XYZ file of C-alpha atoms in Angstrom:
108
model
C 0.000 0.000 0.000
C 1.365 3.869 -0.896
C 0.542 6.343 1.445
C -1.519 9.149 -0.252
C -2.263 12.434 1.000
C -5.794 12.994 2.098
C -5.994 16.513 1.167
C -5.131 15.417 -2.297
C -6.608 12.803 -3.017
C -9.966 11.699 -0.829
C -13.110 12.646 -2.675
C -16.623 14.384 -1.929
C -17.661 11.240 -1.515
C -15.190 9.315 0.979
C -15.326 12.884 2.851
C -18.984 12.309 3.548
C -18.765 8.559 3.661
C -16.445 9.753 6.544
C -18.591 12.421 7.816
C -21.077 9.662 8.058
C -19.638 7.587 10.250
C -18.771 10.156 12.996
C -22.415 12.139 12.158
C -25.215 9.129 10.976
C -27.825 11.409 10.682
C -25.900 14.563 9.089
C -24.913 16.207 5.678
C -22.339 17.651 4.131
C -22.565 21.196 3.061
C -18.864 22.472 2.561
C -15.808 20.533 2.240
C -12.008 22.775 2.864
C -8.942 21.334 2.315
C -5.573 22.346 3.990
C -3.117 21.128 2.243
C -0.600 22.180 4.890
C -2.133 20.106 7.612
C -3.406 17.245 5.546
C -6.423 17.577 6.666
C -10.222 17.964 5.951
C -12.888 20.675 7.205
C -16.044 19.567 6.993
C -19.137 22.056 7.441
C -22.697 19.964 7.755
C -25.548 20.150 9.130
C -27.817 17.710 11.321
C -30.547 16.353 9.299
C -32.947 16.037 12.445
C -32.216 19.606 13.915
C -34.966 22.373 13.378
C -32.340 25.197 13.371
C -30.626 23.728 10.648
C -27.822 25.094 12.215
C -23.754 24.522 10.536
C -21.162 22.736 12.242
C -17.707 21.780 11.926
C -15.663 18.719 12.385
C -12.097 18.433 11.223
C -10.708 14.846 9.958
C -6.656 14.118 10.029
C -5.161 11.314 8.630
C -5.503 9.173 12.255
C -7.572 11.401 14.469
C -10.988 13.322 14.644
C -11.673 17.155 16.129
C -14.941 17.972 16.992
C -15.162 22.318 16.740
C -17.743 23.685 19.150
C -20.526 25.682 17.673
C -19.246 28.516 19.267
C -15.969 30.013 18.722
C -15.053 30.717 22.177
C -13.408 26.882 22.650
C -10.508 24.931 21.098
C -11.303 22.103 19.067
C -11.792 18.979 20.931
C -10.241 15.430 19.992
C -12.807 13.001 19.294
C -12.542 9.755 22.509
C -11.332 6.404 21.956
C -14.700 4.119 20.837
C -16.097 2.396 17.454
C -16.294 5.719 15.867
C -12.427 6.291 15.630
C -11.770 2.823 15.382
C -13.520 2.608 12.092
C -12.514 5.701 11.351
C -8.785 4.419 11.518
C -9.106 1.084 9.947
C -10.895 2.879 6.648
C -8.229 5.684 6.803
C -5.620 2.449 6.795
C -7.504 0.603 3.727
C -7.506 3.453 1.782
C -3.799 4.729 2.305
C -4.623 7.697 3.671
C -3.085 7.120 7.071
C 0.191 8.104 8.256
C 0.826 4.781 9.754
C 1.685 3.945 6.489
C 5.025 6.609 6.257
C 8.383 5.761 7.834
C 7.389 1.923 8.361
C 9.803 -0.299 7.883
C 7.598 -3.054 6.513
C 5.669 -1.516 3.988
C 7.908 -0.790 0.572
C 7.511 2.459 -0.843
């Protein structure tokens, strides 16, 4: 497997395949990329909500951030469970992980 960068080259639709899995009942409305970071912003909304209100969750290659709706607090780092799990093992099938650079088993 070749490690590819996430920013680069994950889609609309593994972002909200993604967004999915961390938000079941949610949808995507704007997708950023930071190229920088590697990393994707994700603006949705809850599908269930009457507000219809945006908000923001920021994928890395191996982690989760949940933003608070308000911009008074730091982004917070989503907890060990299923959720990240999954999230990690799809990150790892599709190469987007960084587990995949600098290991010594995996030829380049």
């Amino acid at each position: 497997m070749e490690f590819k960068a996430m920013a680069e080259a994950m889609g609309g639709k593994e972002a909200a395949l993604i967004l999915h899995l961390a938000e079941p009942f949610s949808r995507a409305e704007k997708i950023i990329r930071n190229y920088e970071s590697n990393s994707i912003y994700v603006h949705y909304s809850i599908l269930r909500e009457q507000n219809k209100m945006q908000h923001q969750i920021n994928f890395l290659p191996d982690d989760i951030y949940l933003v608070p709706d308000d911009d008074l607090s730091d982004e917070i780092r989503m907890e060990e469970g299923e959720v990240l799990y999954k999230y990690r093992q799809f990150m790892i099938a599709k190469g987007y992980s960084e587990m995949w650079l600098n290991n010594p088993y995996v030829e380049l």
